[in-house]
Coordinates of C-alpha atoms in Angstrom, one line a residue:
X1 CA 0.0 0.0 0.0
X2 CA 2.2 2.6 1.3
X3 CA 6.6 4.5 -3.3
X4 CA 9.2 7.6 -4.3
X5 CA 12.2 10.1 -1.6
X6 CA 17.9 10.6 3.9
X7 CA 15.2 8.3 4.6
X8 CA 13.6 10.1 7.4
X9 CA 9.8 10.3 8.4
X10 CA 9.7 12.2 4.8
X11 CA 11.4 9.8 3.2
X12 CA 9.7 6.6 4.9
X13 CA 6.6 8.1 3.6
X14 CA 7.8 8.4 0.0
X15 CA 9.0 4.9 0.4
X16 CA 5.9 3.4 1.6
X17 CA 3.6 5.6 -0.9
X18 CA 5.5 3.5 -3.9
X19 CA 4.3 0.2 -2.3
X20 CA 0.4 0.7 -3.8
X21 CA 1.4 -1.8 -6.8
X22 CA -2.2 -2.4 -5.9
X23 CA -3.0 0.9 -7.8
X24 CA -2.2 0.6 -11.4
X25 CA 0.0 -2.3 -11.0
X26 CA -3.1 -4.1 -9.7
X27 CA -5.4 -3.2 -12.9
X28 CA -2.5 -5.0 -14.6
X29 CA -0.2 -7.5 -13.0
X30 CA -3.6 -8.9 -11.6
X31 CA -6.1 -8.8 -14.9
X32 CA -4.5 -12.5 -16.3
X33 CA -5.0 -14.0 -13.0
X34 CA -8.4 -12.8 -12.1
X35 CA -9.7 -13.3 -15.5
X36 CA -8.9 -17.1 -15.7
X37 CA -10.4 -17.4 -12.2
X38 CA -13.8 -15.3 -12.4
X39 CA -15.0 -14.1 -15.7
X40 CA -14.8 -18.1 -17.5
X41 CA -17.9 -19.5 -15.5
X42 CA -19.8 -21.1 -17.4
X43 CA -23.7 -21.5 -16.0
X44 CA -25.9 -25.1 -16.9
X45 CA -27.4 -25.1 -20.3
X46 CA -30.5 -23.0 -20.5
X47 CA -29.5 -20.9 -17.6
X48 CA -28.7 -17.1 -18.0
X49 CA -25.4 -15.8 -18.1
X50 CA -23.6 -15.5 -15.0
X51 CA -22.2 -11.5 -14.5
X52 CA -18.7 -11.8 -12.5
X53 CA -18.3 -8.5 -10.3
X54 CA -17.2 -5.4 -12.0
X55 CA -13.3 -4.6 -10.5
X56 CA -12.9 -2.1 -8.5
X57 CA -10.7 -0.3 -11.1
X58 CA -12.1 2.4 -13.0
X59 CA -12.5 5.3 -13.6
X60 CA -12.5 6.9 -10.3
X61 CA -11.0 4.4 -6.9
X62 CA -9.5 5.0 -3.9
X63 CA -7.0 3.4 -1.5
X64 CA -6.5 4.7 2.1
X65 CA -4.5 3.1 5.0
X66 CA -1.9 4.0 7.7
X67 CA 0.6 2.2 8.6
X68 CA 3.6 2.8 11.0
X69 CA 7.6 3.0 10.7
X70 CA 10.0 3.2 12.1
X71 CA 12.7 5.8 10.9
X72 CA 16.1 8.5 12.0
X73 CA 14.7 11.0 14.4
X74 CA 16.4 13.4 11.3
X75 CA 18.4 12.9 8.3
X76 CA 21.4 11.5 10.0
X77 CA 20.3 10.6 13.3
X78 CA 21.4 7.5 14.8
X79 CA 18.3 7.9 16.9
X80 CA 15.0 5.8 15.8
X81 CA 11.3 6.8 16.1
X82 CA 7.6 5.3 15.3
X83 CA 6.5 7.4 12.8
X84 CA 2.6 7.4 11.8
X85 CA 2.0 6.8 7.9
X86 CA -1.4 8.0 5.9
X87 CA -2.5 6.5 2.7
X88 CA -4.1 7.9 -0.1
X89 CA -3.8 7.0 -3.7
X90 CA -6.1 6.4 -6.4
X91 CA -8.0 8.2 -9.5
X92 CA -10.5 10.7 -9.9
X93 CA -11.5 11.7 -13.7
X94 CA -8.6 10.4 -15.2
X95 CA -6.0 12.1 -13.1
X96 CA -4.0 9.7 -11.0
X97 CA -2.9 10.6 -7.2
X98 CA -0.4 9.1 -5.4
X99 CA 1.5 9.7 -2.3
X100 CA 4.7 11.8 -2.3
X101 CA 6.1 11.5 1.4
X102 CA 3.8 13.9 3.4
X103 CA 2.5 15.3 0.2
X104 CA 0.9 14.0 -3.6
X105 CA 1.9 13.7 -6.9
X106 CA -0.8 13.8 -9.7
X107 CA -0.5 12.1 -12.9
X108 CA -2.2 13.7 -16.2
X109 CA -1.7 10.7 -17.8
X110 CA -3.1 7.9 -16.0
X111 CA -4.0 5.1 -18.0
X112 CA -7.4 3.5 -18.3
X113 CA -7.9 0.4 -16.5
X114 CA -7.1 -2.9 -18.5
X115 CA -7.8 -6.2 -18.8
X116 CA -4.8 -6.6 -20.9
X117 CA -0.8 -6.2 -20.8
X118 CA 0.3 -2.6 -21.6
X119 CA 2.1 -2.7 -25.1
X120 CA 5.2 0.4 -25.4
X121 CA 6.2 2.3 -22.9
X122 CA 3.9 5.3 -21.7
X123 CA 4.9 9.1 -19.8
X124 CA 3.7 9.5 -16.5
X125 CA 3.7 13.4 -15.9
X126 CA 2.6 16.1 -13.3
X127 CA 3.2 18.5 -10.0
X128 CA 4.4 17.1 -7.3
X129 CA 3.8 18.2 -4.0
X130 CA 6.1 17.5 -0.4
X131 CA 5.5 19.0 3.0
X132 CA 9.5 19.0 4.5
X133 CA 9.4 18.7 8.9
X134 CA 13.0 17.4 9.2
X135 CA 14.5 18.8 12.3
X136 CA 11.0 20.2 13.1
X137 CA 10.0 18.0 15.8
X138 CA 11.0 15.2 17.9
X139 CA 14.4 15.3 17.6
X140 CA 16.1 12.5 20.0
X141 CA 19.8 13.7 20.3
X142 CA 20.6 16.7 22.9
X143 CA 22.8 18.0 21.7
X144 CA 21.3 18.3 18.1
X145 CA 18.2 19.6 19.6
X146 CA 20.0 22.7 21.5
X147 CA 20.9 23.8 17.8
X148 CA 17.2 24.4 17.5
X149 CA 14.3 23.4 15.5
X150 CA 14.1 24.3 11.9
X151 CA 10.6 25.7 10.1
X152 CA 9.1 23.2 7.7
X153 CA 9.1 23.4 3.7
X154 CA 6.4 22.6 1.0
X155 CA 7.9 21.5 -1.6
X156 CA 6.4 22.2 -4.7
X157 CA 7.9 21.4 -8.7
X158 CA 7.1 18.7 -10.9
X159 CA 7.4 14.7 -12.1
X160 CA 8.2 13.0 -15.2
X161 CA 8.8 9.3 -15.6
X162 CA 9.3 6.7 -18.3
X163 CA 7.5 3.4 -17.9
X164 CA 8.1 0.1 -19.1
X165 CA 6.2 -2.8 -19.3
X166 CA 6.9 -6.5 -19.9
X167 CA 10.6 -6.2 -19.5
X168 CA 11.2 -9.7 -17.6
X169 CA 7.9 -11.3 -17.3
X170 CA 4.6 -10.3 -18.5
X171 CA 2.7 -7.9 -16.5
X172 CA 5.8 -6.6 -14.9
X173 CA 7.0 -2.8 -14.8
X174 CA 10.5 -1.0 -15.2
X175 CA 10.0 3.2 -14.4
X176 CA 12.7 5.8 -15.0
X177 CA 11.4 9.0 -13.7
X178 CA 12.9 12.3 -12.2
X179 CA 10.9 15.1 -9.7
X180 CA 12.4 18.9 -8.9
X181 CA 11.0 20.8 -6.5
X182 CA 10.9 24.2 -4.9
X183 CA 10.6 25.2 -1.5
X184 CA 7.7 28.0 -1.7
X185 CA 7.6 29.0 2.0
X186 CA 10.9 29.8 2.7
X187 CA 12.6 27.2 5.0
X188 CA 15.4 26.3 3.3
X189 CA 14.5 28.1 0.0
X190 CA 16.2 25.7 -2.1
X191 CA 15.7 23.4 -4.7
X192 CA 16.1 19.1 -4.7
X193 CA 16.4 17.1 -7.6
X194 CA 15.4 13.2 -7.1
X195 CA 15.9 10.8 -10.1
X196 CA 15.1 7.5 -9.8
X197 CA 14.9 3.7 -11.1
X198 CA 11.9 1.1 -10.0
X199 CA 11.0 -2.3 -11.1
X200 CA 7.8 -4.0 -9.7
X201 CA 6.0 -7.3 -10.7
X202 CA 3.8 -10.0 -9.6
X203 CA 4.6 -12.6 -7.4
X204 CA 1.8 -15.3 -8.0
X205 CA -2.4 -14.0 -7.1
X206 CA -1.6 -12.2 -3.9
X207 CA 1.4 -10.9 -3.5
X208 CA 3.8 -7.8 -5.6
X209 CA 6.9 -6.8 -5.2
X210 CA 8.3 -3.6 -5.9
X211 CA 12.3 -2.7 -5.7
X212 CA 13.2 1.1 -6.1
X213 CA 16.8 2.8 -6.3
X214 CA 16.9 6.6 -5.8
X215 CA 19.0 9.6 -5.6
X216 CA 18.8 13.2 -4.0
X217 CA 20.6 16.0 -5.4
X218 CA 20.3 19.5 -3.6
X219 CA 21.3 22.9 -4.1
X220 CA 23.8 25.8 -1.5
X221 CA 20.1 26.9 0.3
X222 CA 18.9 23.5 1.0
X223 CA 22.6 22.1 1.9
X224 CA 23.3 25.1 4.6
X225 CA 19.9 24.9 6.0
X226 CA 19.8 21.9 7.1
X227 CA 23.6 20.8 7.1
X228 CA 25.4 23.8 8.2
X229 CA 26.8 24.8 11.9
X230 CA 26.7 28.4 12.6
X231 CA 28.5 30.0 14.9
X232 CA 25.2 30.6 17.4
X233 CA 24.2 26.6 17.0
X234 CA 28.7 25.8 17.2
X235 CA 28.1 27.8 20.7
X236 CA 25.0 26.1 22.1
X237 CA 25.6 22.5 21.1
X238 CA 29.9 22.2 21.4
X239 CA 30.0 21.2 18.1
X240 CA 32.4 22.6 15.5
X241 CA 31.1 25.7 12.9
X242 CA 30.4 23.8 9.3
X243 CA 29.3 25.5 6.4
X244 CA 27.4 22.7 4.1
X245 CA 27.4 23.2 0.0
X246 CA 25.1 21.7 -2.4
X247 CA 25.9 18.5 -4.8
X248 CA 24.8 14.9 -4.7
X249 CA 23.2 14.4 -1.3
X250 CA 22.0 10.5 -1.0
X251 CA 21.6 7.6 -2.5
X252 CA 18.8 4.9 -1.7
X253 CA 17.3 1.6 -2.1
X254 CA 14.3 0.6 -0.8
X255 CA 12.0 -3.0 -1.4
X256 CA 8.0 -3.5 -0.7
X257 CA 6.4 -6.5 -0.4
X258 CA 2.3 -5.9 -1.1
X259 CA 0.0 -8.5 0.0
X260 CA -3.5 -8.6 -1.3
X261 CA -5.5 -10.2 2.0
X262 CA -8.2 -12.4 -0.7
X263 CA -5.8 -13.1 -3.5
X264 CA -8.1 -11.2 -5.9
X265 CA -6.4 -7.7 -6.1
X266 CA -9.4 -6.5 -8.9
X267 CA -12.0 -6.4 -6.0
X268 CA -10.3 -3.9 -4.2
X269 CA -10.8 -4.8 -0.5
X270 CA -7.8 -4.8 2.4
X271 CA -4.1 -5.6 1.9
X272 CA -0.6 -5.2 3.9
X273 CA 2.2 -3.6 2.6
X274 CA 5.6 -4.0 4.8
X275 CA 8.5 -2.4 3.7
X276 CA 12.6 -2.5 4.3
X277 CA 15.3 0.3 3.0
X278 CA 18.6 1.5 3.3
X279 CA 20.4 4.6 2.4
X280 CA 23.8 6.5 2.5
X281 CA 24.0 10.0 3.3
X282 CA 26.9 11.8 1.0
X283 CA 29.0 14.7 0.5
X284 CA 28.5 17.8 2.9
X285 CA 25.1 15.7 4.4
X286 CA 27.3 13.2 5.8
X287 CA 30.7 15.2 7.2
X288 CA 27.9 17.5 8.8
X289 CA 28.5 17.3 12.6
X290 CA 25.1 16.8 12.7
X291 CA 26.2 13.3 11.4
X292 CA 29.8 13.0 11.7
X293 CA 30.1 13.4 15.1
X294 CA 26.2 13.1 16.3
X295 CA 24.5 10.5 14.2
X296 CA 25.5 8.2 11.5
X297 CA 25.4 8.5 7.3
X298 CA 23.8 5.2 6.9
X299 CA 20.3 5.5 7.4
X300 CA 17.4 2.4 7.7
X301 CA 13.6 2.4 7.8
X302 CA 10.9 -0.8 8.3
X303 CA 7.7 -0.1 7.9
X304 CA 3.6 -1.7 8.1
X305 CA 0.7 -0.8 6.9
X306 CA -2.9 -2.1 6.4
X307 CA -4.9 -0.1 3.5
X308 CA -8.2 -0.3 2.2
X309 CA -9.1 -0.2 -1.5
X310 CA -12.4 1.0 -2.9

């Protein structure tokens, strides 16, 4: 249920939100399956035809959960905390919605629902939306904390990604996407760039997998806000002054195991997502004292969820 990306309760989030291979992965990985299993009844001679149930697929559906995880008490904290996880994805009018850590992406190109494998690959474009707490709240370390709390960030830019289907096996998925965004309030005033690779397939009636690998690229603003030491925070916390610069920031995988509670994904209904990830914090996010010395660059997150789909 719960992808795309320092794998914080931000990141967690974006993690988790990839895992809904029960959105548009279900309307295909699961239509060959179903179909065999439900629409060839055959009723007794003389005897009406027997309707099978419409799926739950069309075009507007919804999918809402929460789950929990648990993940760094900030990006580069050595410190772990349960972190509450909202669900929503799905599609309204033709315009798909999915999660985007605490935030949304739309797609203007959602396909229509299909009974059949996808043939060519197809653009999945739109704004993308992120709401950015890190180091607003909750922050486990002392000493980190006596450098004070930082203001939160809504993201706001765009998505493009490239999707292919039938790559290994048929109803399976290969995505090559990138999202920029902009802080619009003023936090750290900066701009992130996030490419990213994703496969995801079936794995018999109930279950899908999805594997991601992801990269964050950020700019001077975002870099000193959230990296650097000044000399009022080098004073209240004893750690040394640090002036953070922009550049390639993190690298991630992250894997999500989807499993559809009936074994019939096309009639909606409940399903549990878990998911496991690991990333490495590089460049000026890492030497940071914040991480250095206080935390550590590599950075896990496990995850649970139960969603609903409808």
């Amino acid at each position: 249920m719960f992808p795309r990306p320092m794998l914080s309760p931000l990141a967690v989030m974006a993690a988790l939100a990839a895992g809904p291979v029960l959105a548009e992965e279900v309307e295909e990985s699961a239509a060959e399956t179903e179909a065999e299993a439900d629409v060839t009844v055959q009723p007794a001679p003389g005897t009406p035809p027997i309707p099978f149930a419409r799926p739950v697929f069309d075009e507007t559906w919804a999918t809402i959960g929460l789950g929990v995880g648990m993940v760094p008490s900030y990006a580069g904290s050595d410190d772990y905390i349960a972190f509450p996880l909202p669900l929503i994805v799905g599609r309204v009018g033709g315009v798909g919605i999915s999660p985007n850590g605490p935030g949304f992406v739309l797609d203007l190109n959602s396909p229509k629902p299909s009974f059949a494998p996808r043939k060519g690959p197809r653009v999945a474009f739109g704004p993308a939306f992120r709401f950015r707490n890190d180091r607003n709240n909750r922050i486990r370390d002392e000493v980190v904390a006596r450098a004070g709390t930082l203001d939160a960030a809504l993201e706001v830019g765009g998505n493009v990604a490239v999707a292919f289907p039938n790559v290994v096996k048929p109803f399976d998925q290969l995505s090559l996407g990138v999202q920029t965004r902009w802080d619009v309030l003023g936090a750290h005033g900066g701009m992130i760039v996030e490419p990213q690779i994703s496969y995801r397939a079936p794995v018999g009636r109930s279950f899908a997998l999805q594997v991601q690998a992801s990269a964050e690229i950020v700019d001077d603003s975002f870099a000193d806000y959230y990296f650097s030491v000044s000399p009022a925070q080098a004073t209240a916390t004893g750690l040394p002054q640090f002036r953070a610069g922009g550049g390639l920031n993190r690298i991630g995988t992250v894997a999500i195991l989807t499993w559809d509670l009936d074994g019939k994904p096309l009639n909606g209904g409940w399903a549990i997502t878990g998911v496991g990830g690991v990333s490495r914090l590089l460049g000026d996010a890492a030497d940071t004292p914040y991480t250095a010395t206080r935390g550590d660059p590599n950075q896990f997150i496990a995850g649970l969820g139960l969603a609903y789909t409808f």
